[in-house]
PDB file of C-alpha atoms in Angstrom:
ATOM      1  CA  MET A  24      79.916 110.645  97.716  1.00  0.00           C
ATOM      2  CA  THR A  25      76.841 113.070  96.819  1.00  0.00           C
ATOM      3  CA  SER A  26      74.541 112.966  93.635  1.00  0.00           C
ATOM      4  CA  THR A  27      76.626 114.995  92.090  1.00  0.00           C
ATOM      5  CA  ASN A  28      79.382 112.744  92.800  1.00  0.00           C
ATOM      6  CA  SER A  29      78.975 109.493  91.053  1.00  0.00           C
ATOM      7  CA  TYR A  30      81.458 106.723  89.786  1.00  0.00           C
ATOM      8  CA  ASP A  31      81.265 104.256  86.621  1.00  0.00           C
ATOM      9  CA  LEU A  32      81.398 101.345  85.547  1.00  0.00           C
ATOM     10  CA  SER A  33      80.928 100.353  81.901  1.00  0.00           C
ATOM     11  CA  LEU A  34      82.087  95.920  82.025  1.00  0.00           C
ATOM     12  CA  PRO A  35      82.451  94.402  78.076  1.00  0.00           C
ATOM     13  CA  VAL A  36      79.897  91.580  77.847  1.00  0.00           C
ATOM     14  CA  LYS A  37      80.956  88.841  74.748  1.00  0.00           C
ATOM     15  CA  GLY A  38      78.410  87.128  73.425  1.00  0.00           C
ATOM     16  CA  ARG A  39      77.656  82.940  73.679  1.00  0.00           C
ATOM     17  CA  CYS A  40      80.424  83.066  76.007  1.00  0.00           C
ATOM     18  CA  PHE A  41      80.849  81.248  78.991  1.00  0.00           C
ATOM     19  CA  VAL A  42      83.920  80.498  80.268  1.00  0.00           C
ATOM     20  CA  THR A  43      84.161  85.728  80.352  1.00  0.00           C
ATOM     21  CA  ALA A  44      80.456  84.246  82.116  1.00  0.00           C
ATOM     22  CA  GLY A  45      79.260  86.405  85.091  1.00  0.00           C
ATOM     23  CA  GLN A  46      82.655  88.409  84.991  1.00  0.00           C
ATOM     24  CA  ALA A  47      80.461  91.333  84.802  1.00  0.00           C
ATOM     25  CA  ALA A  48      79.251  90.125  87.419  1.00  0.00           C
ATOM     26  CA  SER A  49      81.548  89.671  90.158  1.00  0.00           C
ATOM     27  CA  LYS A  50      83.424  93.039  89.501  1.00  0.00           C
ATOM     28  CA  ILE A  51      80.659  94.669  89.631  1.00  0.00           C
ATOM     29  CA  LYS A  52      79.550  92.704  93.322  1.00  0.00           C
ATOM     30  CA  ARG A  53      83.240  93.767  94.440  1.00  0.00           C
ATOM     31  CA  THR A  54      83.375  97.713  93.830  1.00  0.00           C
ATOM     32  CA  LEU A  55      80.014  97.900  95.603  1.00  0.00           C
ATOM     33  CA  GLU A  56      81.757  95.682  98.253  1.00  0.00           C
ATOM     34  CA  THR A  57      83.399  98.050  99.112  1.00  0.00           C
ATOM     35  CA  PHE A  58      81.237 101.210  99.581  1.00  0.00           C
ATOM     36  CA  ASN A  59      79.661  99.951 102.943  1.00  0.00           C
ATOM     37  CA  LEU A  60      76.539  99.184 101.031  1.00  0.00           C
ATOM     38  CA  PRO A  61      74.194  97.367 103.303  1.00  0.00           C
ATOM     39  CA  PRO A  62      75.165  94.375 101.940  1.00  0.00           C
ATOM     40  CA  LYS A  63      70.941  93.111 101.120  1.00  0.00           C
ATOM     41  CA  LEU A  64      71.298  96.019  98.349  1.00  0.00           C
ATOM     42  CA  VAL A  65      74.662  94.631  97.286  1.00  0.00           C
ATOM     43  CA  ARG A  66      73.708  91.257  96.636  1.00  0.00           C
ATOM     44  CA  CYS A  67      69.879  92.258  94.966  1.00  0.00           C
ATOM     45  CA  ALA A  68      72.310  94.286  93.070  1.00  0.00           C
ATOM     46  CA  ALA A  69      74.746  91.142  92.179  1.00  0.00           C
ATOM     47  CA  ILE A  70      71.830  89.215  91.024  1.00  0.00           C
ATOM     48  CA  CYS A  71      70.263  91.805  88.917  1.00  0.00           C
ATOM     49  CA  ALA A  72      73.338  92.352  87.012  1.00  0.00           C
ATOM     50  CA  TYR A  73      74.463  89.043  86.313  1.00  0.00           C
ATOM     51  CA  GLU A  74      70.837  88.239  85.092  1.00  0.00           C
ATOM     52  CA  ALA A  75      71.719  90.593  82.832  1.00  0.00           C
ATOM     53  CA  GLU A  76      74.759  89.601  81.633  1.00  0.00           C
ATOM     54  CA  MET A  77      74.300  86.736  81.302  1.00  0.00           C
ATOM     55  CA  ASN A  78      71.176  87.547  79.488  1.00  0.00           C
ATOM     56  CA  ILE A  79      73.304  89.235  76.560  1.00  0.00           C
ATOM     57  CA  VAL A  80      75.389  86.252  76.741  1.00  0.00           C
ATOM     58  CA  THR A  81      72.393  83.664  75.825  1.00  0.00           C
ATOM     59  CA  HIS A  82      70.447  85.961  73.212  1.00  0.00           C
ATOM     60  CA  ALA A  83      73.860  88.540  72.354  1.00  0.00           C
ATOM     61  CA  CYS A  84      76.484  89.785  69.403  1.00  0.00           C
ATOM     62  CA  ARG A  85      77.702  91.773  72.089  1.00  0.00           C
ATOM     63  CA  GLY A  86      77.671  93.899  75.121  1.00  0.00           C
ATOM     64  CA  GLN A  87      78.063  95.401  77.770  1.00  0.00           C
ATOM     65  CA  VAL A  88      76.983  96.996  81.322  1.00  0.00           C
ATOM     66  CA  GLY A  89      76.955  99.752  83.067  1.00  0.00           C
ATOM     67  CA  LEU A  90      77.347 100.636  86.889  1.00  0.00           C
ATOM     68  CA  ARG A  91      76.584 104.312  88.866  1.00  0.00           C
ATOM     69  CA  VAL A  92      75.991 104.591  92.305  1.00  0.00           C
ATOM     70  CA  THR A  93      75.026 107.089  93.671  1.00  0.00           C
ATOM     71  CA  GLU A  94      73.971 108.491  96.697  1.00  0.00           C
ATOM     72  CA  LYS A  95      70.763 107.667  96.427  1.00  0.00           C
ATOM     73  CA  ALA A  96      70.604 104.375  94.073  1.00  0.00           C
ATOM     74  CA  ILE A  97      72.259 101.771  91.607  1.00  0.00           C
ATOM     75  CA  ARG A  98      72.247 102.304  88.777  1.00  0.00           C
ATOM     76  CA  ILE A  99      72.939  99.047  86.370  1.00  0.00           C
ATOM     77  CA  VAL A 100      73.147  98.890  83.005  1.00  0.00           C
ATOM     78  CA  ALA A 101      72.536  96.017  80.444  1.00  0.00           C
ATOM     79  CA  GLU A 102      72.742  96.455  77.118  1.00  0.00           C
ATOM     80  CA  ASP A 103      73.506  95.001  73.692  1.00  0.00           C
ATOM     81  CA  GLU A 104      73.298  94.685  69.817  1.00  0.00           C
ATOM     82  CA  GLY A 105      71.069  91.727  69.663  1.00  0.00           C
ATOM     83  CA  PRO A 106      67.572  89.749  68.307  1.00  0.00           C
ATOM     84  CA  GLY A 107      65.814  91.628  70.867  1.00  0.00           C
ATOM     85  CA  ILE A 108      62.297  91.011  72.666  1.00  0.00           C
ATOM     86  CA  GLN A 109      59.345  89.698  70.826  1.00  0.00           C
ATOM     87  CA  ASP A 110      57.244  89.569  73.066  1.00  0.00           C
ATOM     88  CA  VAL A 111      58.793  91.193  76.683  1.00  0.00           C
ATOM     89  CA  ASP A 112      55.490  90.511  78.869  1.00  0.00           C
ATOM     90  CA  LEU A 113      55.885  87.241  77.978  1.00  0.00           C
ATOM     91  CA  ALA A 114      59.454  87.758  79.203  1.00  0.00           C
ATOM     92  CA  MET A 115      58.593  88.257  82.196  1.00  0.00           C
ATOM     93  CA  LYS A 116      56.253  85.621  82.979  1.00  0.00           C
ATOM     94  CA  GLU A 117      58.736  82.889  85.162  1.00  0.00           C
ATOM     95  CA  GLY A 118      59.416  79.690  83.052  1.00  0.00           C
ATOM     96  CA  TYR A 119      59.479  82.311  79.959  1.00  0.00           C
ATOM     97  CA  SER A 120      62.132  81.165  77.356  1.00  0.00           C
ATOM     98  CA  THR A 121      64.121  81.644  73.777  1.00  0.00           C
ATOM     99  CA  ALA A 122      67.549  80.193  75.427  1.00  0.00           C
ATOM    100  CA  SER A 123      68.784  77.254  72.920  1.00  0.00           C
ATOM    101  CA  GLN A 124      68.194  73.580  74.664  1.00  0.00           C
ATOM    102  CA  GLU A 125      72.440  73.533  74.390  1.00  0.00           C
ATOM    103  CA  ILE A 126      71.998  77.247  76.666  1.00  0.00           C
ATOM    104  CA  ARG A 127      68.827  75.041  78.724  1.00  0.00           C
ATOM    105  CA  GLU A 128      71.778  71.882  79.243  1.00  0.00           C
ATOM    106  CA  MET A 129      74.585  74.384  81.117  1.00  0.00           C
ATOM    107  CA  GLY A 130      71.661  75.292  83.476  1.00  0.00           C
ATOM    108  CA  PHE A 131      69.991  78.556  82.304  1.00  0.00           C
ATOM    109  CA  GLY A 132      67.334  79.203  80.140  1.00  0.00           C
ATOM    110  CA  ALA A 133      64.855  78.384  83.185  1.00  0.00           C
ATOM    111  CA  GLY A 134      62.619  82.359  82.135  1.00  0.00           C
ATOM    112  CA  MET A 135      63.732  83.677  85.838  1.00  0.00           C
ATOM    113  CA  GLY A 136      66.256  86.619  84.170  1.00  0.00           C
ATOM    114  CA  LEU A 137      63.912  88.278  83.580  1.00  0.00           C
ATOM    115  CA  PRO A 138      61.774  88.347  86.720  1.00  0.00           C
ATOM    116  CA  ASN A 139      64.647  87.782  88.878  1.00  0.00           C
ATOM    117  CA  ILE A 140      65.648  90.910  88.365  1.00  0.00           C
ATOM    118  CA  LYS A 141      62.304  92.780  88.353  1.00  0.00           C
ATOM    119  CA  ARG A 142      62.421  91.055  92.048  1.00  0.00           C
ATOM    120  CA  CYS A 143      65.623  92.401  93.012  1.00  0.00           C
ATOM    121  CA  ALA A 144      65.157  95.690  91.447  1.00  0.00           C
ATOM    122  CA  ASP A 145      63.358  98.746  93.095  1.00  0.00           C
ATOM    123  CA  GLU A 146      62.806  99.568  89.116  1.00  0.00           C
ATOM    124  CA  LEU A 147      63.225  98.139  85.498  1.00  0.00           C
ATOM    125  CA  ILE A 148      63.043 100.127  82.425  1.00  0.00           C
ATOM    126  CA  ILE A 149      63.813  97.490  79.147  1.00  0.00           C
ATOM    127  CA  ASP A 150      63.853  99.337  76.080  1.00  0.00           C
ATOM    128  CA  THR A 151      64.207  97.085  73.581  1.00  0.00           C
ATOM    129  CA  TYR A 152      64.570  96.946  69.207  1.00  0.00           C
ATOM    130  CA  PRO A 153      63.743  93.921  67.452  1.00  0.00           C
ATOM    131  CA  ASN A 154      67.374  92.623  65.017  1.00  0.00           C
ATOM    132  CA  LYS A 155      68.844  95.485  67.225  1.00  0.00           C
ATOM    133  CA  GLY A 156      69.513  95.075  70.756  1.00  0.00           C
ATOM    134  CA  THR A 157      67.834  95.592  73.900  1.00  0.00           C
ATOM    135  CA  ARG A 158      68.664  97.446  77.088  1.00  0.00           C
ATOM    136  CA  VAL A 159      67.976  96.863  80.416  1.00  0.00           C
ATOM    137  CA  GLU A 160      68.093  99.842  83.035  1.00  0.00           C
ATOM    138  CA  ILE A 161      67.520  98.795  86.630  1.00  0.00           C
ATOM    139  CA  ILE A 162      67.440 100.898  89.479  1.00  0.00           C
ATOM    140  CA  ILE A 163      68.018 100.199  93.747  1.00  0.00           C
ATOM    141  CA  HIS A 164      67.382 102.599  96.005  1.00  0.00           C
ATOM    142  CA  LEU A 165      69.333 103.049  99.045  1.00  0.00           C
ATOM    143  CA  GLN A 166      67.590 105.365 100.398  1.00  0.00           C
ATOM    144  CA  THR A 167      64.408 104.867 101.760  1.00  0.00           C
ATOM    145  CA  ASN A 168      60.471 107.809 102.760  1.00  0.00           C
ATOM    146  CA  GLY A 169      62.668 109.991 100.654  1.00  0.00           C
ATOM    147  CA  GLY A 170      65.705 110.246 103.088  1.00  0.00           C
TER     148      GLY A 170
ATOM    149  CA  MET B   7      75.342  71.754 111.312  1.00  0.00           C
ATOM    150  CA  THR B   8      79.142  72.402 109.905  1.00  0.00           C
ATOM    151  CA  LEU B   9      80.202  71.400 106.034  1.00  0.00           C
ATOM    152  CA  ALA B  10      82.260  68.159 108.664  1.00  0.00           C
ATOM    153  CA  ASP B  11      78.672  67.145 108.807  1.00  0.00           C
ATOM    154  CA  VAL B  12      76.926  67.608 105.694  1.00  0.00           C
ATOM    155  CA  VAL B  13      81.038  65.841 104.726  1.00  0.00           C
ATOM    156  CA  ARG B  14      79.929  62.548 106.847  1.00  0.00           C
ATOM    157  CA  LEU B  15      75.786  62.218 106.299  1.00  0.00           C
ATOM    158  CA  LEU B  16      76.126  62.144 102.794  1.00  0.00           C
ATOM    159  CA  GLU B  17      79.115  59.784 102.809  1.00  0.00           C
ATOM    160  CA  ALA B  18      81.475  63.499 101.136  1.00  0.00           C
ATOM    161  CA  GLU B  19      84.357  63.379  98.673  1.00  0.00           C
ATOM    162  CA  VAL B  20      86.022  66.810  99.570  1.00  0.00           C
ATOM    163  CA  LEU B  21      87.280  68.409  96.715  1.00  0.00           C
ATOM    164  CA  VAL B  22      87.890  72.195  98.065  1.00  0.00           C
ATOM    165  CA  ALA B  23      88.747  72.125 100.680  1.00  0.00           C
ATOM    166  CA  PRO B  24      86.890  74.336 103.273  1.00  0.00           C
ATOM    167  CA  ALA B  25      88.763  76.915 105.699  1.00  0.00           C
ATOM    168  CA  ASP B  26      87.550  75.677 108.847  1.00  0.00           C
ATOM    169  CA  GLU B  27      85.578  72.643 108.811  1.00  0.00           C
ATOM    170  CA  SER B  28      83.745  73.062 111.926  1.00  0.00           C
ATOM    171  CA  ILE B  29      81.827  77.054 109.344  1.00  0.00           C
ATOM    172  CA  LYS B  30      78.370  76.792 109.778  1.00  0.00           C
ATOM    173  CA  VAL B  31      75.442  75.216 107.577  1.00  0.00           C
ATOM    174  CA  ALA B  32      72.488  77.096 107.865  1.00  0.00           C
ATOM    175  CA  ALA B  33      70.524  76.380 105.010  1.00  0.00           C
ATOM    176  CA  GLY B  34      70.286  74.256 102.489  1.00  0.00           C
ATOM    177  CA  GLY B  35      69.415  74.815  98.721  1.00  0.00           C
ATOM    178  CA  ALA B  36      69.254  71.441  95.620  1.00  0.00           C
ATOM    179  CA  ALA B  37      68.818  73.173  92.102  1.00  0.00           C
ATOM    180  CA  ASP B  38      69.340  72.255  88.545  1.00  0.00           C
ATOM    181  CA  LEU B  39      69.073  75.558  87.483  1.00  0.00           C
ATOM    182  CA  ILE B  40      71.073  79.293  87.889  1.00  0.00           C
ATOM    183  CA  SER B  41      68.412  81.394  88.179  1.00  0.00           C
ATOM    184  CA  ASP B  42      66.565  78.552  90.951  1.00  0.00           C
ATOM    185  CA  VAL B  43      69.060  79.682  92.190  1.00  0.00           C
ATOM    186  CA  LEU B  44      69.344  82.922  91.991  1.00  0.00           C
ATOM    187  CA  ALA B  45      65.926  83.553  92.649  1.00  0.00           C
ATOM    188  CA  PHE B  46      65.540  81.531  95.753  1.00  0.00           C
ATOM    189  CA  VAL B  47      68.469  81.458  98.373  1.00  0.00           C
ATOM    190  CA  ALA B  48      67.398  84.383 100.815  1.00  0.00           C
ATOM    191  CA  LYS B  49      69.495  82.963 103.534  1.00  0.00           C
ATOM    192  CA  LYS B  50      73.086  83.038 104.908  1.00  0.00           C
ATOM    193  CA  ASN B  51      74.933  80.018 105.327  1.00  0.00           C
ATOM    194  CA  THR B  52      73.813  78.227 102.480  1.00  0.00           C
ATOM    195  CA  LEU B  53      74.635  74.350 101.282  1.00  0.00           C
ATOM    196  CA  LEU B  54      74.145  74.353  97.530  1.00  0.00           C
ATOM    197  CA  ILE B  55      72.847  70.979  96.455  1.00  0.00           C
ATOM    198  CA  THR B  56      72.983  69.981  92.737  1.00  0.00           C
ATOM    199  CA  GLY B  57      73.868  68.478  89.422  1.00  0.00           C
ATOM    200  CA  LEU B  58      76.113  71.545  87.360  1.00  0.00           C
ATOM    201  CA  THR B  59      79.569  71.014  86.666  1.00  0.00           C
ATOM    202  CA  ASN B  60      80.293  73.645  84.777  1.00  0.00           C
ATOM    203  CA  PRO B  61      82.210  77.125  85.868  1.00  0.00           C
ATOM    204  CA  GLN B  62      79.231  79.193  86.313  1.00  0.00           C
ATOM    205  CA  VAL B  63      78.267  77.301  89.264  1.00  0.00           C
ATOM    206  CA  VAL B  64      81.872  78.545  90.817  1.00  0.00           C
ATOM    207  CA  THR B  65      80.661  82.251  89.994  1.00  0.00           C
ATOM    208  CA  THR B  66      76.776  82.092  91.273  1.00  0.00           C
ATOM    209  CA  ALA B  67      77.788  80.353  94.472  1.00  0.00           C
ATOM    210  CA  ASP B  68      80.131  82.891  94.917  1.00  0.00           C
ATOM    211  CA  LEU B  69      77.387  86.539  94.214  1.00  0.00           C
ATOM    212  CA  LEU B  70      75.440  84.648  96.183  1.00  0.00           C
ATOM    213  CA  ASP B  71      77.785  84.480  99.662  1.00  0.00           C
ATOM    214  CA  LEU B  72      76.483  80.132  99.621  1.00  0.00           C
ATOM    215  CA  THR B  73      78.747  78.291 102.474  1.00  0.00           C
ATOM    216  CA  GLY B  74      80.176  75.547  99.583  1.00  0.00           C
ATOM    217  CA  ILE B  75      78.331  73.492  97.150  1.00  0.00           C
ATOM    218  CA  ILE B  76      77.684  69.528  97.391  1.00  0.00           C
ATOM    219  CA  PHE B  77      77.929  68.282  93.849  1.00  0.00           C
ATOM    220  CA  VAL B  78      75.865  64.450  93.730  1.00  0.00           C
ATOM    221  CA  ARG B  79      75.665  61.808  91.501  1.00  0.00           C
ATOM    222  CA  GLY B  80      78.988  61.299  92.217  1.00  0.00           C
ATOM    223  CA  LYS B  81      79.613  64.297  89.495  1.00  0.00           C
ATOM    224  CA  LYS B  82      83.540  66.021  89.628  1.00  0.00           C
ATOM    225  CA  PRO B  83      83.465  69.384  88.194  1.00  0.00           C
ATOM    226  CA  GLY B  84      86.507  70.035  85.342  1.00  0.00           C
ATOM    227  CA  GLN B  85      89.891  71.091  86.693  1.00  0.00           C
ATOM    228  CA  ASP B  86      89.565  74.451  85.552  1.00  0.00           C
ATOM    229  CA  VAL B  87      86.408  74.657  88.271  1.00  0.00           C
ATOM    230  CA  LEU B  88      88.260  73.196  90.392  1.00  0.00           C
ATOM    231  CA  LYS B  89      91.612  75.810  90.522  1.00  0.00           C
ATOM    232  CA  MET B  90      88.194  79.014  90.178  1.00  0.00           C
ATOM    233  CA  ALA B  91      86.338  77.809  93.861  1.00  0.00           C
ATOM    234  CA  GLN B  92      89.275  76.949  95.142  1.00  0.00           C
ATOM    235  CA  GLN B  93      90.377  80.858  93.780  1.00  0.00           C
ATOM    236  CA  ARG B  94      87.285  81.858  96.016  1.00  0.00           C
ATOM    237  CA  GLY B  95      87.936  79.553  98.492  1.00  0.00           C
ATOM    238  CA  LEU B  96      84.947  78.546  97.844  1.00  0.00           C
ATOM    239  CA  PRO B  97      83.879  74.571  99.135  1.00  0.00           C
ATOM    240  CA  LEU B  98      83.115  72.064  97.525  1.00  0.00           C
ATOM    241  CA  LEU B  99      82.089  68.561  97.732  1.00  0.00           C
ATOM    242  CA  ARG B 100      80.826  65.157  96.437  1.00  0.00           C
ATOM    243  CA  THR B 101      78.717  63.036  96.970  1.00  0.00           C
ATOM    244  CA  HIS B 102      77.455  59.466  95.356  1.00  0.00           C
ATOM    245  CA  LEU B 103      73.531  60.037  96.422  1.00  0.00           C
ATOM    246  CA  HIS B 104      71.650  61.333  94.048  1.00  0.00           C
ATOM    247  CA  MET B 105      69.589  64.659  94.744  1.00  0.00           C
ATOM    248  CA  TYR B 106      66.356  63.292  96.739  1.00  0.00           C
ATOM    249  CA  GLU B 107      68.526  61.395  98.539  1.00  0.00           C
ATOM    250  CA  ALA B 108      70.997  64.012  99.371  1.00  0.00           C
ATOM    251  CA  CYS B 109      68.932  66.838  99.784  1.00  0.00           C
ATOM    252  CA  GLY B 110      66.094  63.855 102.769  1.00  0.00           C
ATOM    253  CA  ILE B 111      69.249  62.577 104.936  1.00  0.00           C
ATOM    254  CA  LEU B 112      70.009  67.049 105.287  1.00  0.00           C
ATOM    255  CA  TYR B 113      66.986  67.576 105.627  1.00  0.00           C
ATOM    256  CA  LYS B 114      66.284  64.983 108.332  1.00  0.00           C
ATOM    257  CA  ALA B 115      68.962  66.228 110.041  1.00  0.00           C
ATOM    258  CA  GLY B 116      67.283  69.269 111.111  1.00  0.00           C
ATOM    259  CA  LEU B 117      68.827  71.581 108.263  1.00  0.00           C
ATOM    260  CA  ARG B 118      66.709  74.100 106.561  1.00  0.00           C
ATOM    261  CA  SER B 119      65.357  75.385 103.471  1.00  0.00           C
ATOM    262  CA  SER B 120      67.345  78.155 102.353  1.00  0.00           C
ATOM    263  CA  ARG B 121      63.164  79.994 101.750  1.00  0.00           C
ATOM    264  CA  ALA B 122      62.683  83.372 102.566  1.00  0.00           C
ATOM    265  CA  ASP B 123      60.130  83.144 104.181  1.00  0.00           C
ATOM    266  CA  GLN B 124      61.353  79.897 106.547  1.00  0.00           C
ATOM    267  CA  ASP B 125      63.387  80.845 109.965  1.00  0.00           C
ATOM    268  CA  ASP B 126      64.049  84.233 109.503  1.00  0.00           C
ATOM    269  CA  ASP B 127      65.906  85.147 111.619  1.00  0.00           C
ATOM    270  CA  ASN B 128      68.695  84.058 109.089  1.00  0.00           C
ATOM    271  CA  ASP B 129      67.393  85.903 106.465  1.00  0.00           C
ATOM    272  CA  PHE B 130      70.122  88.515 104.021  1.00  0.00           C
ATOM    273  CA  ASP B 131      69.753  91.933 106.043  1.00  0.00           C
TER     274      ASP B 131
END
């Protein structure tokens, strides 16, 4: 695979549907496992995809998670139609969450989603628009030292 | 430590049997929050000790390649969760013990933490 020969995948995510939650991340992980990539990077990408997917499920009406794999990087883009993030700096702090009690009782809303993504990703770009939605772009480099 | 050792030490019931009872358990971690699990599990062959019994705990275990899950305080997940685990080949156990007790027994028996800064030989690479 070369940088001009990329692999793309786009998966829809239903908001508030905890039955299908995680399916997009599982599909992304299974897909990445076919590319003979370092297991640690596949694992990082799976965690990023799952957290991004769960953010859509927890907060948004609907969205999608996209995967692009090139020779240089794994790129995951999660886009949603939802309330947006009021304060991105606060959302990046561990433990801060606006999730409801119902969602917390299911084991989510720990306020670790975006911090977990940041920990696993090489680049994290968040674009958010109040009452419209959020776009989260995650990049995990496959090459180091410019190789 | 093997899954069979965990069953013995925690007087556990096997809900979904492993393909091989001699499967290695090299580390353990306990949490009732999914993101905490995603944040702390940094070791291969990790056993998750939890009170969560929803489908997402199986999805999480699958994404992280966990060795298995043990539910504490006698909790038993629904048939949908058991079926998911069977389909994924993920062993599920349950114990009547509380989380604190289960963790203490396994730690005393030598099971290491799944934290990234301990026993680096077993980190994912």
